[in-house]
Amino acid sequence: VSNSSVYNITIISMSLGTSELYNGYCDGNYAGSPNITQSVNNAILKNISVIAATGNNNNKTAIASPACIRNVTSVTRSNKDDTPNAGSQSGNNNNLTDLIAPGSDITSTSKNGGSESRSGTSMSTPIIAGAFALLRQFKRLESNKILTPLEIENTFKSTGRYITESSGLNFSRINIYAAALSLQNPVVALISPTNGVRTNTSQTNFTCNTSTDSNFAFISNITLFIYNT
C-alpha cells in the first residue's frame, strides 16, 4: 500500500486462507495473526483492489479469511464447463462470496520451472485479479477514468454468467468482454413524463437526457416500456 504510487500497484491477489471458516464478514473477528482488516481497508482507500480465495474444503456456507473481510473481493471456483465445483467453498449469501471464475486444471508456472496444471480457488483468484487489472486499464485508456474496486466488482457481478451452487445461490462467472462493453453504455434518464405516473392525454412527447464519459459510446436506440393500465 505504501508503495502503490511508486510501483503503480492497483491489485493485491491472495491465493491463501485460514483453516477456520466464517459464515459472515470477519472484519472484527479475524483468526489470522495479525488482523489484516485495517490493511485491507487502507488498500481500498488507495484504490487498490484486494482479491482473495474462499478455500477448497467443500463448505457451501462458510469461507476462509482473509476472503471473509468485507472489503475483499472473495473468489470461488467453477469448472471449465461453467458448472459449480463441489470442492470449492462459497458463503451462505451472495454478499460473502463475490465472484466465480474457472479454477479446474489451470495451466500456470511451476516453482520448479516450466509449467504445470493445478486446481482450486487459488487458481480462480489470479484470473479475477487479472480481469480487474484489464477492466481498470481499459476504462483509464478509454476515457481517463479510474474505476474504484467496488465499481469493477459490481460491473463483473452484473455482466457475468450466473452459476448456481449446490446451496442454491447464484454467483457471477466473469465475462471481461461484456463488462467492458457495459462500461461504454450511455446513461439514459427519462425527463418527461414522470416515470410511473399515469397521463390521460391523447398525445405525449417523451423527453430523455443521456450522458457518458466514453469517447466512443453513442445511442443506437432507446426502448420505452409503456403500461396501458
Short mmCIF file of C-alpha atoms in Angstrom, two decimals:
data_model
loop_
_atom_site.label_atom_id
_atom_site.label_comp_id
_atom_site.label_asym_id
_atom_site.label_seq_id
_atom_site.Cartn_x
_atom_site.Cartn_y
_atom_site.Cartn_z
CA VAL A 1 0.00 0.00 0.00
CA SER A 2 2.81 2.41 0.87
CA ASN A 3 4.50 1.71 -2.48
CA SER A 4 1.33 1.91 -4.58
CA SER A 5 2.30 5.18 -6.25
CA VAL A 6 5.94 4.22 -6.73
CA TYR A 7 5.18 0.93 -8.48
CA ASN A 8 1.68 1.68 -9.82
CA ILE A 9 0.13 -1.08 -7.70
CA THR A 10 -3.59 -1.47 -8.32
CA ILE A 11 -4.26 -5.12 -7.37
CA ILE A 12 -3.41 -7.36 -4.40
CA SER A 13 -4.06 -11.04 -5.13
CA MET A 14 -4.02 -13.58 -2.28
CA SER A 15 -4.28 -17.28 -3.05
CA LEU A 16 -4.27 -18.24 0.62
CA GLY A 17 -6.66 -18.72 3.53
CA THR A 18 -7.09 -19.90 7.10
CA SER A 19 -8.41 -23.28 8.17
CA GLU A 20 -11.01 -21.52 10.34
CA LEU A 21 -14.08 -20.64 8.28
CA TYR A 22 -16.68 -17.87 8.59
CA ASN A 23 -20.33 -17.70 7.56
CA GLY A 24 -20.31 -13.90 7.74
CA TYR A 25 -17.95 -10.96 7.49
CA CYS A 26 -14.95 -11.48 9.77
CA ASP A 27 -13.63 -7.92 9.98
CA GLY A 28 -13.74 -7.78 13.78
CA ASN A 29 -13.26 -11.48 14.41
CA TYR A 30 -10.28 -12.44 12.31
CA ALA A 31 -8.46 -15.72 13.00
CA GLY A 32 -5.17 -14.71 11.42
CA SER A 33 -2.37 -13.00 13.26
CA PRO A 34 -2.08 -10.11 12.85
CA ASN A 35 -5.58 -8.92 11.96
CA ILE A 36 -5.18 -7.53 8.44
CA THR A 37 -8.63 -5.92 8.16
CA GLN A 38 -7.21 -2.43 8.57
CA SER A 39 -4.52 -3.19 5.99
CA VAL A 40 -7.21 -4.22 3.52
CA ASN A 41 -9.20 -1.07 4.25
CA ASN A 42 -6.07 1.03 3.74
CA ALA A 43 -5.58 -0.59 0.35
CA ILE A 44 -9.15 0.19 -0.69
CA LEU A 45 -8.64 3.83 0.36
CA LYS A 46 -5.68 3.89 -2.07
CA ASN A 47 -7.98 2.46 -4.78
CA ILE A 48 -6.21 -0.91 -4.70
CA SER A 49 -8.43 -3.94 -5.31
CA VAL A 50 -7.88 -6.82 -2.85
CA ILE A 51 -8.76 -10.29 -4.20
CA ALA A 52 -8.69 -13.48 -2.10
CA ALA A 53 -9.57 -17.17 -2.43
CA THR A 54 -12.50 -18.63 -0.46
CA GLY A 55 -10.90 -22.07 0.04
CA ASN A 56 -11.33 -25.67 -1.05
CA ASN A 57 -12.81 -27.65 1.86
CA ASN A 58 -16.20 -28.30 0.25
CA ASN A 59 -18.06 -25.93 2.55
CA LYS A 60 -21.01 -24.14 0.95
CA THR A 61 -21.93 -21.96 3.92
CA ALA A 62 -18.58 -20.53 5.08
CA ILE A 63 -15.31 -19.27 3.61
CA ALA A 64 -11.74 -18.72 4.80
CA SER A 65 -10.16 -15.46 5.85
CA PRO A 66 -8.99 -13.05 4.53
CA ALA A 67 -11.67 -13.60 1.85
CA CYS A 68 -14.32 -13.01 4.53
CA ILE A 69 -13.22 -9.41 5.13
CA ARG A 70 -15.92 -7.06 3.84
CA ASN A 71 -13.70 -5.02 1.51
CA VAL A 72 -12.05 -8.09 -0.03
CA THR A 73 -13.37 -9.43 -3.33
CA SER A 74 -13.82 -13.12 -2.49
CA VAL A 75 -13.46 -15.69 -5.27
CA THR A 76 -14.86 -19.19 -5.53
CA ARG A 77 -14.23 -21.76 -8.24
CA SER A 78 -16.12 -23.09 -11.23
CA ASN A 79 -15.26 -25.84 -13.66
CA LYS A 80 -14.36 -25.02 -17.26
CA ASP A 81 -17.81 -26.14 -18.47
CA ASP A 82 -19.48 -23.46 -16.30
CA THR A 83 -20.65 -25.90 -13.66
CA PRO A 84 -20.05 -25.25 -9.94
CA ASN A 85 -17.15 -27.09 -8.35
CA ALA A 86 -18.10 -29.36 -5.48
CA GLY A 87 -14.83 -28.92 -3.61
CA SER A 88 -14.75 -25.12 -3.50
CA GLN A 89 -16.07 -23.03 -0.64
CA SER A 90 -18.77 -20.40 -1.01
CA GLY A 91 -20.68 -18.35 1.53
CA ASN A 92 -24.26 -18.62 2.68
CA ASN A 93 -25.20 -15.34 1.00
CA ASN A 94 -24.33 -13.54 -2.22
CA ASN A 95 -22.51 -10.78 -0.38
CA LEU A 96 -19.99 -13.01 1.38
CA THR A 97 -18.78 -14.65 -1.84
CA ASP A 98 -18.47 -12.13 -4.63
CA LEU A 99 -17.37 -13.74 -7.89
CA ILE A 100 -16.65 -17.07 -9.50
CA ALA A 101 -14.03 -17.99 -12.12
CA PRO A 102 -12.63 -21.19 -13.67
CA GLY A 103 -10.23 -22.97 -11.34
CA SER A 104 -10.02 -26.53 -12.64
CA ASP A 105 -6.91 -27.78 -14.47
CA ILE A 106 -5.45 -24.31 -14.98
CA THR A 107 -2.02 -24.19 -16.59
CA SER A 108 0.36 -21.98 -14.64
CA THR A 109 4.07 -21.55 -13.99
CA SER A 110 5.74 -24.12 -11.76
CA LYS A 111 8.09 -23.28 -8.89
CA ASN A 112 10.35 -25.98 -10.35
CA GLY A 113 10.44 -24.25 -13.73
CA GLY A 114 8.23 -24.61 -16.76
CA SER A 115 4.50 -25.02 -16.26
CA GLU A 116 2.05 -27.35 -14.56
CA SER A 117 -1.69 -27.85 -14.20
CA ARG A 118 -3.33 -27.00 -10.86
CA SER A 119 -6.87 -26.71 -9.50
CA GLY A 120 -8.52 -24.77 -6.70
CA THR A 121 -9.80 -21.34 -5.74
CA SER A 122 -6.14 -20.31 -5.67
CA MET A 123 -6.22 -20.65 -9.45
CA SER A 124 -9.52 -18.78 -9.82
CA THR A 125 -8.28 -15.84 -7.75
CA PRO A 126 -5.47 -14.63 -10.07
CA ILE A 127 -7.88 -14.92 -13.02
CA ILE A 128 -10.17 -12.46 -11.26
CA ALA A 129 -7.19 -10.27 -10.32
CA GLY A 130 -6.05 -10.12 -13.94
CA ALA A 131 -9.59 -9.30 -15.06
CA PHE A 132 -9.74 -6.41 -12.56
CA ALA A 133 -6.48 -5.03 -13.95
CA LEU A 134 -7.74 -5.28 -17.55
CA LEU A 135 -11.02 -3.53 -16.83
CA ARG A 136 -9.32 -0.77 -14.87
CA GLN A 137 -6.79 -0.19 -17.65
CA PHE A 138 -9.47 -0.28 -20.34
CA LYS A 139 -11.51 2.48 -18.70
CA ARG A 140 -8.43 4.59 -17.96
CA LEU A 141 -7.27 4.44 -21.59
CA GLU A 142 -10.77 4.86 -23.00
CA SER A 143 -11.91 7.91 -21.00
CA ASN A 144 -9.17 8.64 -18.41
CA LYS A 145 -11.45 7.44 -15.62
CA ILE A 146 -10.09 5.42 -12.70
CA LEU A 147 -12.63 2.84 -11.57
CA THR A 148 -12.87 2.01 -7.87
CA PRO A 149 -12.56 -1.60 -6.66
CA LEU A 150 -16.31 -1.64 -5.92
CA GLU A 151 -17.19 -0.31 -9.37
CA ILE A 152 -15.13 -3.05 -11.01
CA GLU A 153 -16.58 -5.76 -8.78
CA ASN A 154 -20.17 -4.63 -9.39
CA THR A 155 -19.58 -4.47 -13.14
CA PHE A 156 -18.43 -8.09 -13.18
CA LYS A 157 -21.35 -9.09 -10.97
CA SER A 158 -23.91 -7.53 -13.30
CA THR A 159 -22.43 -8.70 -16.62
CA GLY A 160 -21.25 -12.26 -15.92
CA ARG A 161 -22.97 -15.58 -16.40
CA TYR A 162 -24.74 -16.81 -13.28
CA ILE A 163 -23.70 -20.21 -11.99
CA THR A 164 -25.92 -21.85 -9.38
CA GLU A 165 -24.10 -23.53 -6.49
CA SER A 166 -25.48 -26.53 -4.59
CA SER A 167 -26.54 -24.05 -1.89
CA GLY A 168 -28.99 -22.60 -4.41
CA LEU A 169 -27.15 -19.28 -4.60
CA ASN A 170 -26.09 -17.75 -7.91
CA PHE A 171 -22.60 -16.35 -8.43
CA SER A 172 -21.41 -14.37 -11.44
CA ARG A 173 -18.77 -16.05 -13.59
CA ILE A 174 -16.91 -13.11 -15.01
CA ASN A 175 -17.15 -12.06 -18.65
CA ILE A 176 -14.48 -9.45 -19.38
CA TYR A 177 -15.78 -8.52 -22.82
CA ALA A 178 -19.35 -8.00 -21.60
CA ALA A 179 -18.05 -5.98 -18.66
CA ALA A 180 -16.02 -3.70 -20.92
CA LEU A 181 -18.97 -3.15 -23.26
CA SER A 182 -21.25 -2.27 -20.35
CA LEU A 183 -18.87 0.49 -19.24
CA GLN A 184 -19.26 2.20 -22.62
CA ASN A 185 -23.04 2.32 -22.49
CA PRO A 186 -24.51 5.82 -22.08
CA VAL A 187 -26.79 6.52 -19.13
CA VAL A 188 -30.32 7.43 -20.24
CA ALA A 189 -32.73 9.24 -17.91
CA LEU A 190 -36.44 9.83 -18.58
CA ILE A 191 -37.20 13.53 -18.01
CA SER A 192 -40.84 13.74 -19.00
CA PRO A 193 -43.44 12.50 -18.44
CA THR A 194 -42.56 11.48 -14.88
CA ASN A 195 -41.83 7.76 -14.64
CA GLY A 196 -44.60 5.75 -13.01
CA VAL A 197 -47.25 8.45 -13.38
CA ARG A 198 -50.43 7.95 -15.45
CA THR A 199 -51.24 10.50 -18.13
CA ASN A 200 -54.63 10.91 -19.78
CA THR A 201 -53.53 12.96 -22.77
CA SER A 202 -54.12 11.55 -26.22
CA GLN A 203 -50.62 12.50 -27.36
CA THR A 204 -47.49 12.61 -25.22
CA ASN A 205 -43.98 13.68 -26.07
CA PHE A 206 -41.19 11.78 -24.33
CA THR A 207 -38.01 13.61 -23.33
CA CYS A 208 -34.82 11.85 -22.31
CA ASN A 209 -31.35 13.00 -21.33
CA THR A 210 -28.27 10.92 -21.99
CA SER A 211 -24.71 11.20 -20.71
CA THR A 212 -21.49 9.23 -20.96
CA ASP A 213 -17.84 9.56 -20.04
CA SER A 214 -16.86 7.44 -23.02
CA ASN A 215 -15.26 8.82 -26.17
CA PHE A 216 -16.78 6.03 -28.25
CA ALA A 217 -20.29 5.41 -26.91
CA PHE A 218 -23.37 6.55 -28.81
CA ILE A 219 -27.12 5.98 -28.66
CA SER A 220 -28.36 3.47 -31.22
CA ASN A 221 -31.84 3.06 -29.77
CA ILE A 222 -33.94 3.69 -26.67
CA THR A 223 -36.71 1.38 -25.51
CA LEU A 224 -39.67 2.79 -23.55
CA PHE A 225 -41.82 0.33 -21.61
CA ILE A 226 -45.38 1.70 -21.55
CA TYR A 227 -48.11 0.04 -19.48
CA ASN A 228 -51.59 0.93 -20.72
CA THR A 229 -53.49 0.22 -17.50
#
